[in-house]
Short mmCIF file of C-alpha atoms and ligand atoms in Angstrom, two decimals:
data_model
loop_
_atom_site.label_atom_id
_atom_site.label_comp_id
_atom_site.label_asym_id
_atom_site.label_seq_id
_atom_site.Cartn_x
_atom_site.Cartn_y
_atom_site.Cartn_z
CA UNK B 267 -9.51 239.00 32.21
CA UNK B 268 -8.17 235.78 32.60
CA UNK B 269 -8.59 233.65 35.60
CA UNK B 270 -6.21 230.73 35.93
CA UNK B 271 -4.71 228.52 38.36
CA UNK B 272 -0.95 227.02 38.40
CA UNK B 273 -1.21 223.14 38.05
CA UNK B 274 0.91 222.58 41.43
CA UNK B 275 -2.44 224.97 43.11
CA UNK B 276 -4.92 222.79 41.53
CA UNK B 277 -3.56 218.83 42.24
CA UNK B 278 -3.49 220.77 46.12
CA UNK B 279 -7.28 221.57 46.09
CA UNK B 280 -8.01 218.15 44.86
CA UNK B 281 -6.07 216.63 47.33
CA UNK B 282 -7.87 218.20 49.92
CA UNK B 283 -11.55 217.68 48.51
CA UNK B 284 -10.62 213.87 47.95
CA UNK B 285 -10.94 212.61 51.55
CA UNK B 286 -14.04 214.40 51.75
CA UNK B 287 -15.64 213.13 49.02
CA UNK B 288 -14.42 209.52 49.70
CA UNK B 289 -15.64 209.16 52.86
CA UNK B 290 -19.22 211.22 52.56
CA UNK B 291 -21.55 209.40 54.60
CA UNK B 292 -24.87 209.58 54.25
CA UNK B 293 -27.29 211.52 56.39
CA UNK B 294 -29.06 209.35 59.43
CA UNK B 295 -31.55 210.93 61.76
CA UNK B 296 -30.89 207.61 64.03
CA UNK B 297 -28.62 204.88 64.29
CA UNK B 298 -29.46 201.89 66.50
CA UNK B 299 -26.03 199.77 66.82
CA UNK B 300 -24.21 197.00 68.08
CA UNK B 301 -27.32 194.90 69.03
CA UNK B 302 -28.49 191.33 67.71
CA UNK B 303 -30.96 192.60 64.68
CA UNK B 304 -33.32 190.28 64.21
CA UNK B 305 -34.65 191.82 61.12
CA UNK B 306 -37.79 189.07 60.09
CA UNK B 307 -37.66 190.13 56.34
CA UNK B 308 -37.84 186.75 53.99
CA UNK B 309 -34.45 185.54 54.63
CA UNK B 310 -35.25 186.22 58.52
CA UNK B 311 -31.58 187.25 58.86
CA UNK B 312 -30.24 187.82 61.96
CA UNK B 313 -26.76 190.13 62.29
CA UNK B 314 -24.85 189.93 65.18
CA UNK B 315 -23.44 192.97 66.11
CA UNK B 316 -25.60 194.64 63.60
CA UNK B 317 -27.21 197.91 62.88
CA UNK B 318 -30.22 199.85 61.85
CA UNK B 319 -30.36 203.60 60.05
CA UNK B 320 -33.32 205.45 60.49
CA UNK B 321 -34.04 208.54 58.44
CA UNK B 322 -37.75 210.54 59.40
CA UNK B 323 -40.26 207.86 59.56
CA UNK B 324 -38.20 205.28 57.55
CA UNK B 325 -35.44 202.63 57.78
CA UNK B 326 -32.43 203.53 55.53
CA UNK B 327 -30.47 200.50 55.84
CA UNK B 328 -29.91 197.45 58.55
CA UNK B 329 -26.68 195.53 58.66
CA UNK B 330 -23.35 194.97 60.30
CA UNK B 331 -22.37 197.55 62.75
CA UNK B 332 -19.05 198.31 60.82
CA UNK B 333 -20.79 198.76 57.64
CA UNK B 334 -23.70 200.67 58.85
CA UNK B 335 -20.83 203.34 60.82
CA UNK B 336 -18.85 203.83 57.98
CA UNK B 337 -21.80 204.18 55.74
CA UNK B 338 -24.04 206.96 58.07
CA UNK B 339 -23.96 210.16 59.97
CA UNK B 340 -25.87 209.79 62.27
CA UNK B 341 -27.67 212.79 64.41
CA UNK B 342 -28.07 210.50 67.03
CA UNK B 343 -27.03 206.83 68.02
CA UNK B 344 -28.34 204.48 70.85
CA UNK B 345 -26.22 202.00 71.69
CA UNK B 346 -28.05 198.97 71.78
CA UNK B 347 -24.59 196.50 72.61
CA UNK B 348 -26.52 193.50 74.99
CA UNK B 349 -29.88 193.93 73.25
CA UNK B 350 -32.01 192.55 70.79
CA UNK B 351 -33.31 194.66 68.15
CA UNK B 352 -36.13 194.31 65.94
CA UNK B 353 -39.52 195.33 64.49
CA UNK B 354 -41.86 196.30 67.48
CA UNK B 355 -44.49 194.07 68.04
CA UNK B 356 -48.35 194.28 66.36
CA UNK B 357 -51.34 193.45 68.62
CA UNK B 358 -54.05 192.58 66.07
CA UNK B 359 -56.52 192.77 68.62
CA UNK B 360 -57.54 194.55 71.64
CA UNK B 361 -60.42 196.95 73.20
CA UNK B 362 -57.65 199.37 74.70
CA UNK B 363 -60.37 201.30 77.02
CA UNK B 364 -61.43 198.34 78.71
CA UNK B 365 -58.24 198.16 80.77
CA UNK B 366 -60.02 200.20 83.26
CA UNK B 367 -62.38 196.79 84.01
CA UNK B 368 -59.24 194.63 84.32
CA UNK B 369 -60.34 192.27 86.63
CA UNK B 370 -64.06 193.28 87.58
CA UNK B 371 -65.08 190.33 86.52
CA UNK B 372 -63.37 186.89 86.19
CA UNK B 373 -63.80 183.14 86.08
CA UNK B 374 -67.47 183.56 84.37
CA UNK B 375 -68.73 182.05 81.00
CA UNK B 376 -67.97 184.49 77.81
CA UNK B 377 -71.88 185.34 77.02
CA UNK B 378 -72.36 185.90 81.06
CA UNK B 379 -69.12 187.83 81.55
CA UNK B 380 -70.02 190.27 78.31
CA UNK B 381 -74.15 190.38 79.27
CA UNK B 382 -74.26 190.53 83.12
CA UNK B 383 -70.99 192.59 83.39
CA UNK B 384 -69.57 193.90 80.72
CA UNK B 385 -72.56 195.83 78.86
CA UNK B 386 -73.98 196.77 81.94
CA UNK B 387 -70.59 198.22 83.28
CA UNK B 388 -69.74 200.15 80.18
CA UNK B 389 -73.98 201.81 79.98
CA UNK B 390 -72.74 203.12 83.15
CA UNK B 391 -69.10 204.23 82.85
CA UNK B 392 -68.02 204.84 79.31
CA UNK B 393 -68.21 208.34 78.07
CA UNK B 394 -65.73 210.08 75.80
CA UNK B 395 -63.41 210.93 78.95
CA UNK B 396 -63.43 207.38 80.21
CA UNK B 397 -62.30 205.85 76.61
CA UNK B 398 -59.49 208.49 76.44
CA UNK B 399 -57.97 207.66 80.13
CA UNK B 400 -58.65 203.59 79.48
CA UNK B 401 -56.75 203.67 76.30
CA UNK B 402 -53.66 205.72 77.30
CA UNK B 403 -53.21 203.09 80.17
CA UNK B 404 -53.38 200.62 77.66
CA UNK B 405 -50.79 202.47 75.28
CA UNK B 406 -48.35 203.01 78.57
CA UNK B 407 -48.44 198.99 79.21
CA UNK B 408 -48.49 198.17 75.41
CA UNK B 409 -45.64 200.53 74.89
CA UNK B 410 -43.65 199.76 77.87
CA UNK B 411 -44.26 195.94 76.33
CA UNK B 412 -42.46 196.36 73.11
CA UNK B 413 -46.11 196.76 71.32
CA UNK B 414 -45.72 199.51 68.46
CA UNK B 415 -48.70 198.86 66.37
CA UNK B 416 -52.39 197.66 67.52
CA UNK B 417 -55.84 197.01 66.61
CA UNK B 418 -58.35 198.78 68.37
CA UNK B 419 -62.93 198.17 68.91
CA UNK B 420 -64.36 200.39 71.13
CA UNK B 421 -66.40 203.01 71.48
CA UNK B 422 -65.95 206.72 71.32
CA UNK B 423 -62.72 205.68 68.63
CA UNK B 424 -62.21 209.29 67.44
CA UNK B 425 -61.02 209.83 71.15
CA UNK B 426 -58.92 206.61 70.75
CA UNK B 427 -56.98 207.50 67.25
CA UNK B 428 -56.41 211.01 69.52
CA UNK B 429 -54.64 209.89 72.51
CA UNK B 430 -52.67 206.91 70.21
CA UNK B 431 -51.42 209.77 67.60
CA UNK B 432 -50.71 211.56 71.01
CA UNK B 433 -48.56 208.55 72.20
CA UNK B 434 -46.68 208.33 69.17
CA UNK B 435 -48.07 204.64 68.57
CA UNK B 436 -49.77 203.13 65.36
CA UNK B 437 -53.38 201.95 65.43
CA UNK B 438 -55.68 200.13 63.23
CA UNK B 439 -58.84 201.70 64.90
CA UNK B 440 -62.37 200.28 64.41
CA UNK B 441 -65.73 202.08 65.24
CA UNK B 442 -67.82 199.86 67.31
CA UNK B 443 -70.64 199.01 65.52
CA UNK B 444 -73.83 196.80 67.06
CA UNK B 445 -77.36 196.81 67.00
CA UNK B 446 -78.26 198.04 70.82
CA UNK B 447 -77.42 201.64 72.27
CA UNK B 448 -74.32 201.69 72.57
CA UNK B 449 -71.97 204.36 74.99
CA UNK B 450 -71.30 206.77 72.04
CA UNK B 451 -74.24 206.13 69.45
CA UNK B 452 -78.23 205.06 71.58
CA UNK B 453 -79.08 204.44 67.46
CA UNK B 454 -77.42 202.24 64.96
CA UNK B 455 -78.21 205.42 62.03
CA UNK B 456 -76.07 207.25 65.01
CA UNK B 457 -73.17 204.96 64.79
CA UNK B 458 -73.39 205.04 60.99
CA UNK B 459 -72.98 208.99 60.53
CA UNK B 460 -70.68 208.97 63.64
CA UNK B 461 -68.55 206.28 61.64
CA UNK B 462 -68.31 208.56 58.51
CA UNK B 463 -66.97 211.32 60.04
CA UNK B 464 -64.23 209.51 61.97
CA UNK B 465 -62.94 208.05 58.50
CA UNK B 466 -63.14 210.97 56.67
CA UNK B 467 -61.24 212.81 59.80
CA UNK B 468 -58.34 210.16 59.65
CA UNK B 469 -57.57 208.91 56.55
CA UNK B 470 -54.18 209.07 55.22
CA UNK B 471 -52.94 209.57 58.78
CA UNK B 472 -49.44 208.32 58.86
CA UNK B 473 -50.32 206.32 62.66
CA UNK B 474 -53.94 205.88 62.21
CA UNK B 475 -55.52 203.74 60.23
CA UNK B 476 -59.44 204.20 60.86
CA UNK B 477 -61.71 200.83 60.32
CA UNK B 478 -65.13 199.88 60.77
CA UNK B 479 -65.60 197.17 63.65
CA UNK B 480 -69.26 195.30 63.36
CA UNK B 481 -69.06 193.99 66.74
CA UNK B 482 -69.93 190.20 65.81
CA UNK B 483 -72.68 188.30 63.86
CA UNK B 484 -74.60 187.55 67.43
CA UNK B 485 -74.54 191.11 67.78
CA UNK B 486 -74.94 192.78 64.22
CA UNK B 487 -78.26 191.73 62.24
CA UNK B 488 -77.49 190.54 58.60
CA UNK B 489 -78.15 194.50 57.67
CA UNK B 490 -75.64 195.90 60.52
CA UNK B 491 -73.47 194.02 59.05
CA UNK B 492 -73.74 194.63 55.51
CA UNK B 493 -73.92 198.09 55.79
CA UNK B 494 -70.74 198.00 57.86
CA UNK B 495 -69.35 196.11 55.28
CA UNK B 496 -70.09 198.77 52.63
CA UNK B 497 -68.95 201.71 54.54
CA UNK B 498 -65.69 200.20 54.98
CA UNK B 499 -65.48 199.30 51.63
CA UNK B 500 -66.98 202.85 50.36
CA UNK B 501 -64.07 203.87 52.18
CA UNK B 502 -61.58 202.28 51.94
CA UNK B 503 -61.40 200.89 55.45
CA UNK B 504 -60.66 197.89 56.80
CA UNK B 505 -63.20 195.85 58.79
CA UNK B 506 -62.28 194.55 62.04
CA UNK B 507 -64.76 191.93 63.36
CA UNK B 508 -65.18 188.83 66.14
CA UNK B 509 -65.34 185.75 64.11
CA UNK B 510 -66.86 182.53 65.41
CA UNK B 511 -65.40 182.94 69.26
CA UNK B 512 -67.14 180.73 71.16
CA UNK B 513 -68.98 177.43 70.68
CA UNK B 514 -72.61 179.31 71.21
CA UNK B 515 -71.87 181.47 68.66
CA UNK B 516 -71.55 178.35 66.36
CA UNK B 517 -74.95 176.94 67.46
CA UNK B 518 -76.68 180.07 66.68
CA UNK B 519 -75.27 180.50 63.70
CA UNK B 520 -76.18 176.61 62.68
CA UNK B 521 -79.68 176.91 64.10
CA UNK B 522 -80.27 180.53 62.36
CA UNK B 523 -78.61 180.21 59.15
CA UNK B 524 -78.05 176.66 59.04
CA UNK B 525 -74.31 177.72 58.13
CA UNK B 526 -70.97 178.56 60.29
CA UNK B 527 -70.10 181.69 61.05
CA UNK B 528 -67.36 182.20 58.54
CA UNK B 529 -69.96 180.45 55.54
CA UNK B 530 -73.00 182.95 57.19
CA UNK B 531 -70.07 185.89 56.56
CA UNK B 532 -69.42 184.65 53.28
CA UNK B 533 -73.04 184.08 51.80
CA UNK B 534 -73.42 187.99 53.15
CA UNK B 535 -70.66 189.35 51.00
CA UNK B 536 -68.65 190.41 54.32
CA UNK B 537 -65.21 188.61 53.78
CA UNK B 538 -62.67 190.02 51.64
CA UNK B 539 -58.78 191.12 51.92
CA UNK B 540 -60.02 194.19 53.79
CA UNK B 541 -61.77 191.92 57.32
CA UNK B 542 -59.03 191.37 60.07
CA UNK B 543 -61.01 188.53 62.18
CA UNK B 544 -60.21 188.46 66.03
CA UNK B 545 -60.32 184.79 67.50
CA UNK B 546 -61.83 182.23 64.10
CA UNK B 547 -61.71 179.57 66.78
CA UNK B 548 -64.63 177.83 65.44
CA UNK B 549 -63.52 177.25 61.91
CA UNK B 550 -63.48 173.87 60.38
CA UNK B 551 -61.34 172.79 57.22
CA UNK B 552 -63.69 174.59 54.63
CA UNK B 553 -63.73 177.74 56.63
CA UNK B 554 -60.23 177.89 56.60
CA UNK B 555 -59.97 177.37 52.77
CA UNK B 556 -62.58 180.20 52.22
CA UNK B 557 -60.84 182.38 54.94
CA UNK B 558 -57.67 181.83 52.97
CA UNK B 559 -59.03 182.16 50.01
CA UNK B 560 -61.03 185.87 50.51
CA UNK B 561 -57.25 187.08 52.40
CA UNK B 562 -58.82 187.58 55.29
CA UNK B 563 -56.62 188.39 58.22
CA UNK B 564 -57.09 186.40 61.66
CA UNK B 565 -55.75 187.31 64.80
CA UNK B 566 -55.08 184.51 67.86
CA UNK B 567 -55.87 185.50 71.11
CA UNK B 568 -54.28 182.82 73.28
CA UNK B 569 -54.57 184.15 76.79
CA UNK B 570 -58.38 185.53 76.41
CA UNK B 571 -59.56 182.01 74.62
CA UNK B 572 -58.02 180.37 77.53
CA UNK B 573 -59.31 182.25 80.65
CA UNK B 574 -63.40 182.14 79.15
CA UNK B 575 -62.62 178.70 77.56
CA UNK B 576 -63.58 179.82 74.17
CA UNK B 577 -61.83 177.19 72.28
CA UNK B 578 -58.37 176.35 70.36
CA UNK B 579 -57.63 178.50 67.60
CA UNK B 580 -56.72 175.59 64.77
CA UNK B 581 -53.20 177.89 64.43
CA UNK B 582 -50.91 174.79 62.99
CA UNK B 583 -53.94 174.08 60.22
CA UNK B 584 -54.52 177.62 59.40
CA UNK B 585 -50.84 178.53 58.62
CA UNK B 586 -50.61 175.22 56.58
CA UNK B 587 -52.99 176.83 54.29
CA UNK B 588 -51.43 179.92 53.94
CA UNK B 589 -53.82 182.26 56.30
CA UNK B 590 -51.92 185.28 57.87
CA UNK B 591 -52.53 184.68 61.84
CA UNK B 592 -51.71 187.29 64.18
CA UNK B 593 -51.47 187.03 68.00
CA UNK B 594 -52.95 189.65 70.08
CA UNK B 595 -54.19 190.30 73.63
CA UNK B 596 -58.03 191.03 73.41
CA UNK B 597 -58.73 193.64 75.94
CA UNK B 598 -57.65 193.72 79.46
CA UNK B 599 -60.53 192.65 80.83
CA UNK B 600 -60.33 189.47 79.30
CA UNK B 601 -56.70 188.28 80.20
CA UNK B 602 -55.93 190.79 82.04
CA UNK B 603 -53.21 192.14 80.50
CA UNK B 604 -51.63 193.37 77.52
CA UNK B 605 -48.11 191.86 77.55
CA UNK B 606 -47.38 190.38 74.03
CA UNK B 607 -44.34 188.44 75.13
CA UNK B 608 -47.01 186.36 77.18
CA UNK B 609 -49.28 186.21 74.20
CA UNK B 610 -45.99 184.89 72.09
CA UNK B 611 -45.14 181.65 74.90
CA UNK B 612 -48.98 180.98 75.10
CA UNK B 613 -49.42 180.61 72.00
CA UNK B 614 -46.68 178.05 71.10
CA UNK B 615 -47.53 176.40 74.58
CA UNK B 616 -51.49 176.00 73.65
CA UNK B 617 -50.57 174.60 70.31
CA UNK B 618 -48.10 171.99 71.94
CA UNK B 619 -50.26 171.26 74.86
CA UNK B 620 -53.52 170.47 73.28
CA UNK B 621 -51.66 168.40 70.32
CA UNK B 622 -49.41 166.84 72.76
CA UNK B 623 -46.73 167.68 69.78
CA UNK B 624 -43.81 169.69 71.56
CA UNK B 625 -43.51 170.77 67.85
CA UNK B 626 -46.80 171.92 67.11
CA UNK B 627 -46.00 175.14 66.77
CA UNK B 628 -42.00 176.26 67.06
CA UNK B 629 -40.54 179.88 68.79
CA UNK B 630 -39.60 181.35 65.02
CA UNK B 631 -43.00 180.97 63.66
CA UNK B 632 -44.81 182.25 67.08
CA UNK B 633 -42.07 185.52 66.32
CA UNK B 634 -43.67 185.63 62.69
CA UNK B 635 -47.14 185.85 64.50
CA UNK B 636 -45.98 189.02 66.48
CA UNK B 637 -44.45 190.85 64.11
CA UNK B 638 -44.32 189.85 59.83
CA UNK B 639 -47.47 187.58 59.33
CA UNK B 640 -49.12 189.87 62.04
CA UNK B 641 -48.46 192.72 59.70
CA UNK B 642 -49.99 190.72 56.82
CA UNK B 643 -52.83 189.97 59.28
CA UNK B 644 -53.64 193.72 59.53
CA UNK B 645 -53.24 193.91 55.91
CA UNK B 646 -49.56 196.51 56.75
CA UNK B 647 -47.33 193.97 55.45
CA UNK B 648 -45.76 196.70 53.31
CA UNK B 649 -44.95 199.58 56.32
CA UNK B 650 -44.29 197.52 59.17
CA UNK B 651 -43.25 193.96 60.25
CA UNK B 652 -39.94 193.62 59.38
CA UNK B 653 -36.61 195.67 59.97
CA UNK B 654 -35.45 196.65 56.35
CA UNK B 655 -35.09 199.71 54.08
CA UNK B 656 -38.36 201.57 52.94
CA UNK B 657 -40.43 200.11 56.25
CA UNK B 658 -41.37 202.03 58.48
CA UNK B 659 -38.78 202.62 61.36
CA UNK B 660 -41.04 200.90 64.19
CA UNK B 661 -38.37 199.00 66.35
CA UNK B 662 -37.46 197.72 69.94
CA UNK B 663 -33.91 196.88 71.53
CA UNK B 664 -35.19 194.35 74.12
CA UNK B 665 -32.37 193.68 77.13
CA UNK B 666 -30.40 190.15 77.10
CA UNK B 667 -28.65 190.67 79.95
CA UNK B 668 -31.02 189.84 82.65
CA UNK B 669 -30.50 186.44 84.88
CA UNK B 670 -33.61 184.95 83.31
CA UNK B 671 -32.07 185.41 79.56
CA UNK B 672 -28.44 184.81 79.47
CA UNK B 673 -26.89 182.60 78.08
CA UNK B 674 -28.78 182.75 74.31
CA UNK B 675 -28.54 179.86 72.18
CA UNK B 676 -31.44 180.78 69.99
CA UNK B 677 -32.63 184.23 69.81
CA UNK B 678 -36.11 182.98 68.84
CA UNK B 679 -36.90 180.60 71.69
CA UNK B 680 -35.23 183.41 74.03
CA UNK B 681 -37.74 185.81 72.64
CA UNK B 682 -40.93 183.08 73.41
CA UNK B 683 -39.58 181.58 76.20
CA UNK B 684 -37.35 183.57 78.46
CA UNK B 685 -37.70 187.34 77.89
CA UNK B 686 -40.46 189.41 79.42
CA UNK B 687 -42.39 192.60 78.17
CA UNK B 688 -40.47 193.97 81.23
CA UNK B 689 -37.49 193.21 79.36
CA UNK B 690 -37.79 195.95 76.65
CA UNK B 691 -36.18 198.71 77.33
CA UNK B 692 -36.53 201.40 74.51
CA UNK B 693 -39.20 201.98 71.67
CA UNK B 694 -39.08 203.53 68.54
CA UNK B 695 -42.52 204.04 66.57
CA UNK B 696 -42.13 206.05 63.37
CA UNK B 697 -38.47 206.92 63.88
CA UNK B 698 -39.67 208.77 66.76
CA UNK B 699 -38.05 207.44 70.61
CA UNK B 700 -41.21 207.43 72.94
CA UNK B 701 -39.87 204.84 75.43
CA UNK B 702 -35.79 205.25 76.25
CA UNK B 703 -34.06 203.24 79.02
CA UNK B 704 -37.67 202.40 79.96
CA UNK B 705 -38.70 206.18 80.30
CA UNK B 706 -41.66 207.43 78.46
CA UNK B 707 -41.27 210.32 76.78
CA UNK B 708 -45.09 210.65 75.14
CA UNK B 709 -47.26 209.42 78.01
CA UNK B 710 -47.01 211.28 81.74
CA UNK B 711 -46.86 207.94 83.30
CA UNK B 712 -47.95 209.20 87.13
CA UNK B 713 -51.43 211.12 86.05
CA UNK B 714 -52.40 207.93 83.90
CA UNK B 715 -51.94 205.59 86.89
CA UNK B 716 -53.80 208.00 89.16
CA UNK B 717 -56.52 208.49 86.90
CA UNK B 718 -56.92 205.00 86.52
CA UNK B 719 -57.69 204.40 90.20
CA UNK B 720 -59.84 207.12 90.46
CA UNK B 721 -62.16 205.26 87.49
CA UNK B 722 -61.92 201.95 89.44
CA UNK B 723 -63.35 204.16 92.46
CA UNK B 724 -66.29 205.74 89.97
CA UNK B 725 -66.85 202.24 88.63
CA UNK B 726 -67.36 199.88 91.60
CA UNK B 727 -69.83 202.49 92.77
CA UNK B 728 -71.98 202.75 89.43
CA UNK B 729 -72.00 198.97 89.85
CA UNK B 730 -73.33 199.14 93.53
CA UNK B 731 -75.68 201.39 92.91
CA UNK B 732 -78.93 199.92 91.98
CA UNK B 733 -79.96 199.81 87.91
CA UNK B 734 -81.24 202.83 86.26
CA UNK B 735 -82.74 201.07 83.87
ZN1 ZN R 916 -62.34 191.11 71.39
#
């Protein structure tokens, strides 16, 4: 039997599977249009009226509006028309927990503030419980900020990497290690086994990335240190660390090693493209060349260094050399917030300020800090950092509308200067929405708060109550 079809029948079907096949768009899970993209990839483009395609956990294209529309289907669009959209921003450096101790204890000397009240307050107050609560208030303010990435070292950081993967948020997360007792491990072997099991339980998590955080060199022994070094390395973690903070931790170093903190690091073996370095206020020309030269990542902390005087981060000769800076918050306790956007006009104010240069350190490159260089500072230059294809799909749309932002000039110096963390109004981590129209949709917002106050109750009476030990 023959099966045929009369010519007329068959130009018909065509004609009716052309259009079809002309216009097939592609698939998008989500379509973020009609905002301002500031995209930060290497020709830091910036498309007015322009769009961003999301598919799962990854961007499928960013571009005009009209060509990102025609070009997707997408399952679901925000309109982002009177926004500003681009990567979310990457705290290289905080102790989320320790937002429970915002301000119970202020206006004191670094050493005093972490010895008198600090250590004592956590031996008292930090159990597994306590780090869970303290870091999802930290992940509702970083989140509510525009903050889609940070860098964690605490205690108890299984709990942490929980409640983050809970919150939809990506973390760099860092064991605390130290040679006293600390609140999850009394011994250092302790910390060590505790350590191995966290990494082993999160690697290749597509949020977490599990580290190893030797506290400091004032509070690691050469060995701590090493060893911390190694089971990073063994690993394949990376190894979060305090480096050369404040101005006694450079006179110790001198009178104990007779080298700076970043040569003492070096002579052990501990610096390498794996070591993201909170503060490296201390530094002097050499250290930057062998910081630069070993890839390590540094991370600017301009509220906390100003608030315990620690120093001036040398930012304007670092990123001369070619070191990957960051900008981060510390924890709350020491700033006593975690608002990025703060962090961002700080940290080109410091530079100007203490230079008396007005262009010491400029909005776009202070933008860089937040988001691109602060990926390379985490060493996740190649997921996140930028809006464009491949990257992850970690983005903000951040509200230009308000009195305090309109009219906009220069997108960068409104980002530094004029918008707040207030200003954000919906986050994307992972392609996933957890903050729309300035709604949170993985944290219950109300129980945080409440348990939060409850702590401060618990804490202020551990700290009346005379010492155990
Ligand atoms: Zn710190």
């Amino acid at each position: 039997m023959k099966i045929s079809m009369r010519p007329s029948r068959l130009l018909l079907v065509a004609t009716l599977l052309l259009p079809a096949f002309a216009f097939a768009k592609e698939k998008a899970d989500l379509v973020v249009t009609g905002a301002t993209v500031v995209t930060m990839d290497a020709q830091r483009r910036v498309i007015e009226d322009g769009a961003v395609a999301v598919r799962g956990d990854a961007i499928l294209a960013v571009g005009p509006r009209a060509e990102i529309e025609a070009g997707y289907d997408a399952g679901r669009t925000i309109d982002a028309h009177g926004s500003i959209v681009m990567p979310g921003l990457i705290n290289g450096h905080a102790h989320a927990a320790m937002s429970l101790f915002r301000g119970l204890a202020d206006d004191l000397a670094l050493d005093d503030w972490l010895r008198k009240y600090i250590f004592p307050a956590e031996a008292r107050n930090v159990t597994e419980e306590f780090v869970a609560w303290g870091t999802r208030l930290s992940l509702l303010e970083m989140l509510r900020g525009g903050i889609t990435t940070y860098a964690d070292m605490y205690y108890f950081e299984d709990a942490v990497a929980r409640v983050t993967k809970e919150a939809g948020m990506r973390g760099v997360l860092g064991e605390t290690i130290l040679d006293f007792p600390a609140p999850d491990n009394k011994m250092l072997a302790q910390a060590f086994t505790y350590t191995q099991d966290y990494l082993n339980r999160w690697k290749g998590d597509p949020l977490i990335t599990p580290a190893v955080a030797p506290h400091s060199i004032y509070t690691c022994s050469e060995k701590t240190l090493e060893d911390s070094a190694a089971l990073g390395r063994r690993n394949g973690a990376p190894i979060l660390i305090h480096i050369a903070e404040a101005p006694f931790e450079l006179e110790q170093s001198r009178a104990k090693h007779g080298l700076t903190p970043v040569a003492y690091l070096e002579r052990i073996g501990l610096l390498g493209p794996d070591v993201v370095g909170a503060h490296c206020i201390w530094v002097d020309q050499a250290d930057i060349s062998t910081l630069t030269h070993f890839g390590v990542g540094c991370v600017h902390n301009p509220s906390s260094n100003m608030k315990t005087a620690a120093g001036l981060m040398p930012v304007v000769e670092m990123l001369a050399a070619g070191e990957a800076i960051g900008l981060a918050t510390d924890g709350a306790a020491s700033n006593n917030n975690q608002d990025l956007f703060e962090e961002m006009d700080l940290a080109a104010k410091l530079q100007k300020f203490a230079r008396r240069d007005p262009r010491a350190l400029p909005a776009e490159q202070v933008v860089e800090m937040a988001t691109i260089t602060g990926a390379r500072a985490l060493h996740l230059e190649k997921q996140i950092g930028s809006l464009e294809p491949g990257k992850k799909a970690d983005l903000i749309l951040v509200d230009t509308r308000a009195p305090h932002a309109t009219p906009m000039y220069n997108v960068y110096s409104q980002l530094v200067y004029a918008l707040k963390a207030s200003d954000v109004r919906t986050v994307v981590v992972a392609g996933k929405i957890v903050m729309e129209e300035r709604r949170m949709l993985t944290l219950d917002e109300k129980e945080i708060l409440a348990k939060a106050q409850e702590y401060k109750k618990k804490i202020e009476a551990s700290l009346a109550a005379p010492t155990a030990n």
